[in-house]
Amino acid sequence: MLSVTAPALEQLHSSLLSSDDKSKCFRIVPKDEATLTLEFMEFEDSDTTYEMQGRTVLALPEILAPYCKDKNLDVNSDGKLELA
């Protein structure tokens, strides 16, 4: 299962504060065949979701779960989200 650090959840939550649409969050999606990215979109019932302060901030589609199984989403020294 994807591990998400508290700083990463806090950064995602902070980015969502300006949106009143609680049905949307950041969802991990393929950018191309080798890269993943985050999109602001609705999450699906089959997604694994991550919450902060009662709001879904991140969704991982079921199809990408095996790829992210041993990955960690964190904030790097530059303050950017990094999946490693």
PDB file of N, CA and C in Angstrom:
ATOM      1  N   MET A   1       0.842  -1.183   0.000  1.00  0.00           N
ATOM      2  CA  MET A   1       0.000   0.000   0.000  1.00  0.00           C
ATOM      3  C   MET A   1       0.887   1.246   0.000  1.00  0.00           C
ATOM      4  N   LEU A   2       0.483   2.239  -0.717  1.00  0.00           N
ATOM      5  CA  LEU A   2       1.197   3.512  -0.772  1.00  0.00           C
ATOM      6  C   LEU A   2       1.249   4.130   0.621  1.00  0.00           C
ATOM      7  N   SER A   3       2.424   4.569   1.018  1.00  0.00           N
ATOM      8  CA  SER A   3       2.601   5.268   2.283  1.00  0.00           C
ATOM      9  C   SER A   3       2.643   6.766   1.989  1.00  0.00           C
ATOM     10  N   VAL A   4       1.880   7.545   2.763  1.00  0.00           N
ATOM     11  CA  VAL A   4       1.835   8.992   2.571  1.00  0.00           C
ATOM     12  C   VAL A   4       2.193   9.646   3.904  1.00  0.00           C
ATOM     13  N   THR A   5       3.211  10.485   3.900  1.00  0.00           N
ATOM     14  CA  THR A   5       3.659  11.118   5.132  1.00  0.00           C
ATOM     15  C   THR A   5       2.709  12.245   5.547  1.00  0.00           C
ATOM     16  N   ALA A   6       2.772  12.590   6.815  1.00  0.00           N
ATOM     17  CA  ALA A   6       1.952  13.694   7.333  1.00  0.00           C
ATOM     18  C   ALA A   6       2.262  15.011   6.609  1.00  0.00           C
ATOM     19  N   PRO A   7       3.546  15.353   6.360  1.00  0.00           N
ATOM     20  CA  PRO A   7       3.813  16.592   5.618  1.00  0.00           C
ATOM     21  C   PRO A   7       3.189  16.594   4.214  1.00  0.00           C
ATOM     22  N   ALA A   8       3.176  15.437   3.545  1.00  0.00           N
ATOM     23  CA  ALA A   8       2.564  15.360   2.213  1.00  0.00           C
ATOM     24  C   ALA A   8       1.054  15.567   2.316  1.00  0.00           C
ATOM     25  N   LEU A   9       0.425  14.933   3.299  1.00  0.00           N
ATOM     26  CA  LEU A   9      -1.022  15.120   3.497  1.00  0.00           C
ATOM     27  C   LEU A   9      -1.337  16.573   3.816  1.00  0.00           C
ATOM     28  N   GLU A  10      -0.516  17.193   4.647  1.00  0.00           N
ATOM     29  CA  GLU A  10      -0.728  18.597   5.001  1.00  0.00           C
ATOM     30  C   GLU A  10      -0.613  19.500   3.781  1.00  0.00           C
ATOM     31  N   GLN A  11       0.364  19.232   2.923  1.00  0.00           N
ATOM     32  CA  GLN A  11       0.537  20.046   1.718  1.00  0.00           C
ATOM     33  C   GLN A  11      -0.657  19.884   0.774  1.00  0.00           C
ATOM     34  N   LEU A  12      -1.113  18.651   0.596  1.00  0.00           N
ATOM     35  CA  LEU A  12      -2.279  18.409  -0.258  1.00  0.00           C
ATOM     36  C   LEU A  12      -3.513  19.089   0.323  1.00  0.00           C
ATOM     37  N   HIS A  13      -3.710  18.956   1.623  1.00  0.00           N
ATOM     38  CA  HIS A  13      -4.869  19.569   2.285  1.00  0.00           C
ATOM     39  C   HIS A  13      -4.833  21.085   2.128  1.00  0.00           C
ATOM     40  N   SER A  14      -3.678  21.668   2.355  1.00  0.00           N
ATOM     41  CA  SER A  14      -3.525  23.121   2.219  1.00  0.00           C
ATOM     42  C   SER A  14      -3.866  23.584   0.803  1.00  0.00           C
ATOM     43  N   SER A  15      -3.470  22.804  -0.181  1.00  0.00           N
ATOM     44  CA  SER A  15      -3.752  23.153  -1.579  1.00  0.00           C
ATOM     45  C   SER A  15      -5.238  23.082  -1.901  1.00  0.00           C
ATOM     46  N   LEU A  16      -5.980  22.282  -1.149  1.00  0.00           N
ATOM     47  CA  LEU A  16      -7.415  22.119  -1.406  1.00  0.00           C
ATOM     48  C   LEU A  16      -8.284  23.120  -0.647  1.00  0.00           C
ATOM     49  N   LEU A  17      -7.713  23.880   0.265  1.00  0.00           N
ATOM     50  CA  LEU A  17      -8.514  24.778   1.095  1.00  0.00           C
ATOM     51  C   LEU A  17      -9.296  25.808   0.294  1.00  0.00           C
ATOM     52  N   SER A  18      -8.809  26.178  -0.858  1.00  0.00           N
ATOM     53  CA  SER A  18      -9.502  27.185  -1.670  1.00  0.00           C
ATOM     54  C   SER A  18     -10.673  26.602  -2.459  1.00  0.00           C
ATOM     55  N   SER A  19     -10.825  25.284  -2.456  1.00  0.00           N
ATOM     56  CA  SER A  19     -11.904  24.640  -3.206  1.00  0.00           C
ATOM     57  C   SER A  19     -13.016  24.191  -2.251  1.00  0.00           C
ATOM     58  N   ASP A  20     -14.237  24.588  -2.568  1.00  0.00           N
ATOM     59  CA  ASP A  20     -15.393  24.158  -1.775  1.00  0.00           C
ATOM     60  C   ASP A  20     -15.945  22.830  -2.266  1.00  0.00           C
ATOM     61  N   ASP A  21     -15.453  22.329  -3.382  1.00  0.00           N
ATOM     62  CA  ASP A  21     -15.958  21.090  -3.974  1.00  0.00           C
ATOM     63  C   ASP A  21     -15.320  19.896  -3.269  1.00  0.00           C
ATOM     64  N   LYS A  22     -16.029  19.361  -2.274  1.00  0.00           N
ATOM     65  CA  LYS A  22     -15.505  18.260  -1.457  1.00  0.00           C
ATOM     66  C   LYS A  22     -15.501  16.924  -2.207  1.00  0.00           C
ATOM     67  N   SER A  23     -16.102  16.876  -3.397  1.00  0.00           N
ATOM     68  CA  SER A  23     -16.109  15.627  -4.168  1.00  0.00           C
ATOM     69  C   SER A  23     -14.824  15.473  -4.981  1.00  0.00           C
ATOM     70  N   LYS A  24     -13.963  16.484  -4.957  1.00  0.00           N
ATOM     71  CA  LYS A  24     -12.712  16.426  -5.707  1.00  0.00           C
ATOM     72  C   LYS A  24     -11.527  16.439  -4.759  1.00  0.00           C
ATOM     73  N   CYS A  25     -10.466  15.799  -5.222  1.00  0.00           N
ATOM     74  CA  CYS A  25      -9.211  15.745  -4.473  1.00  0.00           C
ATOM     75  C   CYS A  25      -8.093  15.611  -5.498  1.00  0.00           C
ATOM     76  N   PHE A  26      -6.894  15.388  -5.018  1.00  0.00           N
ATOM     77  CA  PHE A  26      -5.796  15.091  -5.928  1.00  0.00           C
ATOM     78  C   PHE A  26      -5.799  13.585  -6.155  1.00  0.00           C
ATOM     79  N   ARG A  27      -5.824  13.192  -7.404  1.00  0.00           N
ATOM     80  CA  ARG A  27      -5.886  11.770  -7.769  1.00  0.00           C
ATOM     81  C   ARG A  27      -4.629  11.440  -8.575  1.00  0.00           C
ATOM     82  N   ILE A  28      -3.976  10.360  -8.196  1.00  0.00           N
ATOM     83  CA  ILE A  28      -2.778   9.919  -8.906  1.00  0.00           C
ATOM     84  C   ILE A  28      -3.207   9.295 -10.228  1.00  0.00           C
ATOM     85  N   VAL A  29      -2.663   9.809 -11.322  1.00  0.00           N
ATOM     86  CA  VAL A  29      -3.010   9.317 -12.658  1.00  0.00           C
ATOM     87  C   VAL A  29      -1.744   9.210 -13.509  1.00  0.00           C
ATOM     88  N   PRO A  30      -1.766   8.371 -14.546  1.00  0.00           N
ATOM     89  CA  PRO A  30      -0.598   8.286 -15.438  1.00  0.00           C
ATOM     90  C   PRO A  30      -0.445   9.561 -16.261  1.00  0.00           C
ATOM     91  N   LYS A  31       0.771  10.073 -16.317  1.00  0.00           N
ATOM     92  CA  LYS A  31       1.087  11.210 -17.189  1.00  0.00           C
ATOM     93  C   LYS A  31       1.484  10.682 -18.556  1.00  0.00           C
ATOM     94  N   ASP A  32       2.271   9.612 -18.526  1.00  0.00           N
ATOM     95  CA  ASP A  32       2.656   8.885 -19.730  1.00  0.00           C
ATOM     96  C   ASP A  32       2.954   7.454 -19.294  1.00  0.00           C
ATOM     97  N   GLU A  33       3.596   6.681 -20.122  1.00  0.00           N
ATOM     98  CA  GLU A  33       3.814   5.273 -19.795  1.00  0.00           C
ATOM     99  C   GLU A  33       4.730   5.053 -18.600  1.00  0.00           C
ATOM    100  N   ALA A  34       5.559   6.034 -18.249  1.00  0.00           N
ATOM    101  CA  ALA A  34       6.535   5.837 -17.182  1.00  0.00           C
ATOM    102  C   ALA A  34       6.399   6.815 -16.015  1.00  0.00           C
ATOM    103  N   THR A  35       5.445   7.744 -16.106  1.00  0.00           N
ATOM    104  CA  THR A  35       5.365   8.807 -15.109  1.00  0.00           C
ATOM    105  C   THR A  35       3.949   8.951 -14.570  1.00  0.00           C
ATOM    106  N   LEU A  36       3.864   9.185 -13.268  1.00  0.00           N
ATOM    107  CA  LEU A  36       2.576   9.480 -12.635  1.00  0.00           C
ATOM    108  C   LEU A  36       2.528  10.957 -12.288  1.00  0.00           C
ATOM    109  N   THR A  37       1.315  11.493 -12.204  1.00  0.00           N
ATOM    110  CA  THR A  37       1.120  12.887 -11.832  1.00  0.00           C
ATOM    111  C   THR A  37      -0.139  12.988 -10.985  1.00  0.00           C
ATOM    112  N   LEU A  38      -0.397  14.169 -10.464  1.00  0.00           N
ATOM    113  CA  LEU A  38      -1.610  14.420  -9.690  1.00  0.00           C
ATOM    114  C   LEU A  38      -2.547  15.293 -10.509  1.00  0.00           C
ATOM    115  N   GLU A  39      -3.816  14.940 -10.496  1.00  0.00           N
ATOM    116  CA  GLU A  39      -4.859  15.731 -11.155  1.00  0.00           C
ATOM    117  C   GLU A  39      -5.917  16.077 -10.120  1.00  0.00           C
ATOM    118  N   PHE A  40      -6.462  17.284 -10.177  1.00  0.00           N
ATOM    119  CA  PHE A  40      -7.569  17.684  -9.321  1.00  0.00           C
ATOM    120  C   PHE A  40      -8.839  17.170  -9.971  1.00  0.00           C
ATOM    121  N   MET A  41      -9.433  16.144  -9.373  1.00  0.00           N
ATOM    122  CA  MET A  41     -10.600  15.523  -9.985  1.00  0.00           C
ATOM    123  C   MET A  41     -11.381  14.729  -8.945  1.00  0.00           C
ATOM    124  N   GLU A  42     -12.530  14.222  -9.330  1.00  0.00           N
ATOM    125  CA  GLU A  42     -13.329  13.400  -8.441  1.00  0.00           C
ATOM    126  C   GLU A  42     -12.674  12.046  -8.251  1.00  0.00           C
ATOM    127  N   PHE A  43     -12.785  11.516  -7.038  1.00  0.00           N
ATOM    128  CA  PHE A  43     -12.268  10.183  -6.777  1.00  0.00           C
ATOM    129  C   PHE A  43     -13.378   9.174  -7.019  1.00  0.00           C
ATOM    130  N   GLU A  44     -12.994   7.932  -7.253  1.00  0.00           N
ATOM    131  CA  GLU A  44     -13.959   6.867  -7.526  1.00  0.00           C
ATOM    132  C   GLU A  44     -14.088   5.962  -6.310  1.00  0.00           C
ATOM    133  N   ASP A  45     -15.207   5.272  -6.218  1.00  0.00           N
ATOM    134  CA  ASP A  45     -15.460   4.396  -5.076  1.00  0.00           C
ATOM    135  C   ASP A  45     -14.393   3.325  -4.905  1.00  0.00           C
ATOM    136  N   SER A  46     -13.796   2.876  -5.985  1.00  0.00           N
ATOM    137  CA  SER A  46     -12.787   1.819  -5.919  1.00  0.00           C
ATOM    138  C   SER A  46     -11.392   2.336  -5.557  1.00  0.00           C
ATOM    139  N   ASP A  47     -11.216   3.644  -5.500  1.00  0.00           N
ATOM    140  CA  ASP A  47      -9.914   4.234  -5.153  1.00  0.00           C
ATOM    141  C   ASP A  47      -9.589   4.018  -3.675  1.00  0.00           C
ATOM    142  N   THR A  48      -8.312   3.902  -3.379  1.00  0.00           N
ATOM    143  CA  THR A  48      -7.842   4.004  -2.004  1.00  0.00           C
ATOM    144  C   THR A  48      -7.702   5.492  -1.729  1.00  0.00           C
ATOM    145  N   THR A  49      -8.300   5.961  -0.647  1.00  0.00           N
ATOM    146  CA  THR A  49      -8.269   7.397  -0.376  1.00  0.00           C
ATOM    147  C   THR A  49      -7.503   7.689   0.915  1.00  0.00           C
ATOM    148  N   TYR A  50      -6.988   8.888   0.973  1.00  0.00           N
ATOM    149  CA  TYR A  50      -6.224   9.376   2.123  1.00  0.00           C
ATOM    150  C   TYR A  50      -6.869  10.678   2.571  1.00  0.00           C
ATOM    151  N   GLU A  51      -7.090  10.810   3.859  1.00  0.00           N
ATOM    152  CA  GLU A  51      -7.813  11.966   4.382  1.00  0.00           C
ATOM    153  C   GLU A  51      -6.968  12.778   5.345  1.00  0.00           C
ATOM    154  N   MET A  52      -7.353  14.032   5.448  1.00  0.00           N
ATOM    155  CA  MET A  52      -6.761  14.941   6.435  1.00  0.00           C
ATOM    156  C   MET A  52      -7.872  15.858   6.916  1.00  0.00           C
ATOM    157  N   GLN A  53      -8.072  15.917   8.193  1.00  0.00           N
ATOM    158  CA  GLN A  53      -9.088  16.756   8.814  1.00  0.00           C
ATOM    159  C   GLN A  53     -10.465  16.534   8.194  1.00  0.00           C
ATOM    160  N   GLY A  54     -10.801  15.265   7.981  1.00  0.00           N
ATOM    161  CA  GLY A  54     -12.130  14.904   7.493  1.00  0.00           C
ATOM    162  C   GLY A  54     -12.359  15.106   6.002  1.00  0.00           C
ATOM    163  N   ARG A  55     -11.340  15.466   5.271  1.00  0.00           N
ATOM    164  CA  ARG A  55     -11.483  15.678   3.829  1.00  0.00           C
ATOM    165  C   ARG A  55     -10.569  14.728   3.070  1.00  0.00           C
ATOM    166  N   THR A  56     -11.100  14.131   2.014  1.00  0.00           N
ATOM    167  CA  THR A  56     -10.268  13.297   1.149  1.00  0.00           C
ATOM    168  C   THR A  56      -9.351  14.217   0.368  1.00  0.00           C
ATOM    169  N   VAL A  57      -8.045  13.998   0.507  1.00  0.00           N
ATOM    170  CA  VAL A  57      -7.065  14.861  -0.162  1.00  0.00           C
ATOM    171  C   VAL A  57      -6.323  14.152  -1.275  1.00  0.00           C
ATOM    172  N   LEU A  58      -6.307  12.795  -1.224  1.00  0.00           N
ATOM    173  CA  LEU A  58      -5.562  12.033  -2.215  1.00  0.00           C
ATOM    174  C   LEU A  58      -6.295  10.742  -2.522  1.00  0.00           C
ATOM    175  N   ALA A  59      -6.301  10.371  -3.791  1.00  0.00           N
ATOM    176  CA  ALA A  59      -6.919   9.114  -4.216  1.00  0.00           C
ATOM    177  C   ALA A  59      -5.946   8.352  -5.103  1.00  0.00           C
ATOM    178  N   LEU A  60      -5.888   7.054  -4.853  1.00  0.00           N
ATOM    179  CA  LEU A  60      -5.046   6.161  -5.636  1.00  0.00           C
ATOM    180  C   LEU A  60      -5.948   5.160  -6.339  1.00  0.00           C
ATOM    181  N   PRO A  61      -6.034   5.226  -7.667  1.00  0.00           N
ATOM    182  CA  PRO A  61      -6.870   4.281  -8.400  1.00  0.00           C
ATOM    183  C   PRO A  61      -6.426   2.841  -8.151  1.00  0.00           C
ATOM    184  N   GLU A  62      -7.397   1.957  -8.091  1.00  0.00           N
ATOM    185  CA  GLU A  62      -7.150   0.544  -7.835  1.00  0.00           C
ATOM    186  C   GLU A  62      -6.130  -0.039  -8.819  1.00  0.00           C
ATOM    187  N   ILE A  63      -6.190   0.369 -10.068  1.00  0.00           N
ATOM    188  CA  ILE A  63      -5.295  -0.174 -11.097  1.00  0.00           C
ATOM    189  C   ILE A  63      -3.834   0.223 -10.861  1.00  0.00           C
ATOM    190  N   LEU A  64      -3.594   1.350 -10.163  1.00  0.00           N
ATOM    191  CA  LEU A  64      -2.221   1.794  -9.897  1.00  0.00           C
ATOM    192  C   LEU A  64      -1.691   1.305  -8.555  1.00  0.00           C
ATOM    193  N   ALA A  65      -2.543   0.721  -7.736  1.00  0.00           N
ATOM    194  CA  ALA A  65      -2.139   0.270  -6.396  1.00  0.00           C
ATOM    195  C   ALA A  65      -0.949  -0.691  -6.428  1.00  0.00           C
ATOM    196  N   PRO A  66      -0.922  -1.681  -7.327  1.00  0.00           N
ATOM    197  CA  PRO A  66       0.248  -2.580  -7.339  1.00  0.00           C
ATOM    198  C   PRO A  66       1.562  -1.846  -7.633  1.00  0.00           C
ATOM    199  N   TYR A  67       1.518  -0.857  -8.507  1.00  0.00           N
ATOM    200  CA  TYR A  67       2.722  -0.092  -8.844  1.00  0.00           C
ATOM    201  C   TYR A  67       3.203   0.730  -7.641  1.00  0.00           C
ATOM    202  N   CYS A  68       2.264   1.231  -6.844  1.00  0.00           N
ATOM    203  CA  CYS A  68       2.601   2.109  -5.727  1.00  0.00           C
ATOM    204  C   CYS A  68       2.749   1.364  -4.398  1.00  0.00           C
ATOM    205  N   LYS A  69       2.673   0.049  -4.448  1.00  0.00           N
ATOM    206  CA  LYS A  69       2.639  -0.778  -3.243  1.00  0.00           C
ATOM    207  C   LYS A  69       3.765  -0.461  -2.255  1.00  0.00           C
ATOM    208  N   ASP A  70       4.966  -0.335  -2.724  1.00  0.00           N
ATOM    209  CA  ASP A  70       6.113  -0.086  -1.849  1.00  0.00           C
ATOM    210  C   ASP A  70       6.647   1.338  -1.974  1.00  0.00           C
ATOM    211  N   LYS A  71       5.812   2.251  -2.445  1.00  0.00           N
ATOM    212  CA  LYS A  71       6.232   3.639  -2.649  1.00  0.00           C
ATOM    213  C   LYS A  71       5.834   4.504  -1.453  1.00  0.00           C
ATOM    214  N   ASN A  72       6.497   5.653  -1.354  1.00  0.00           N
ATOM    215  CA  ASN A  72       6.236   6.614  -0.298  1.00  0.00           C
ATOM    216  C   ASN A  72       6.062   7.997  -0.921  1.00  0.00           C
ATOM    217  N   LEU A  73       4.976   8.681  -0.580  1.00  0.00           N
ATOM    218  CA  LEU A  73       4.750  10.051  -1.038  1.00  0.00           C
ATOM    219  C   LEU A  73       5.144  10.972   0.104  1.00  0.00           C
ATOM    220  N   ASP A  74       6.106  11.853  -0.160  1.00  0.00           N
ATOM    221  CA  ASP A  74       6.633  12.734   0.875  1.00  0.00           C
ATOM    222  C   ASP A  74       6.937  14.093   0.256  1.00  0.00           C
ATOM    223  N   VAL A  75       7.315  15.030   1.087  1.00  0.00           N
ATOM    224  CA  VAL A  75       7.735  16.344   0.635  1.00  0.00           C
ATOM    225  C   VAL A  75       9.263  16.363   0.658  1.00  0.00           C
ATOM    226  N   ASN A  76       9.876  16.699  -0.476  1.00  0.00           N
ATOM    227  CA  ASN A  76      11.343  16.699  -0.527  1.00  0.00           C
ATOM    228  C   ASN A  76      11.923  18.000   0.036  1.00  0.00           C
ATOM    229  N   SER A  77      13.219  18.134   0.024  1.00  0.00           N
ATOM    230  CA  SER A  77      13.880  19.308   0.620  1.00  0.00           C
ATOM    231  C   SER A  77      13.560  20.611  -0.106  1.00  0.00           C
ATOM    232  N   ASP A  78      13.052  20.508  -1.334  1.00  0.00           N
ATOM    233  CA  ASP A  78      12.633  21.697  -2.085  1.00  0.00           C
ATOM    234  C   ASP A  78      11.183  22.062  -1.835  1.00  0.00           C
ATOM    235  N   GLY A  79      10.503  21.273  -0.994  1.00  0.00           N
ATOM    236  CA  GLY A  79       9.094  21.538  -0.680  1.00  0.00           C
ATOM    237  C   GLY A  79       8.125  20.969  -1.694  1.00  0.00           C
ATOM    238  N   LYS A  80       8.613  20.104  -2.576  1.00  0.00           N
ATOM    239  CA  LYS A  80       7.756  19.509  -3.608  1.00  0.00           C
ATOM    240  C   LYS A  80       7.413  18.083  -3.222  1.00  0.00           C
ATOM    241  N   LEU A  81       6.231  17.627  -3.660  1.00  0.00           N
ATOM    242  CA  LEU A  81       5.839  16.258  -3.432  1.00  0.00           C
ATOM    243  C   LEU A  81       6.713  15.337  -4.271  1.00  0.00           C
ATOM    244  N   GLU A  82       7.086  14.207  -3.665  1.00  0.00           N
ATOM    245  CA  GLU A  82       7.948  13.263  -4.366  1.00  0.00           C
ATOM    246  C   GLU A  82       7.493  11.839  -4.048  1.00  0.00           C
ATOM    247  N   LEU A  83       7.322  11.063  -5.093  1.00  0.00           N
ATOM    248  CA  LEU A  83       6.952   9.658  -4.954  1.00  0.00           C
ATOM    249  C   LEU A  83       8.206   8.833  -5.170  1.00  0.00           C
ATOM    250  N   ALA A  84       8.616   8.136  -4.132  1.00  0.00           N
ATOM    251  CA  ALA A  84       9.854   7.351  -4.227  1.00  0.00           C
ATOM    252  C   ALA A  84       9.651   5.966  -3.654  1.00  0.00           C
TER     253      ALA A  84
END
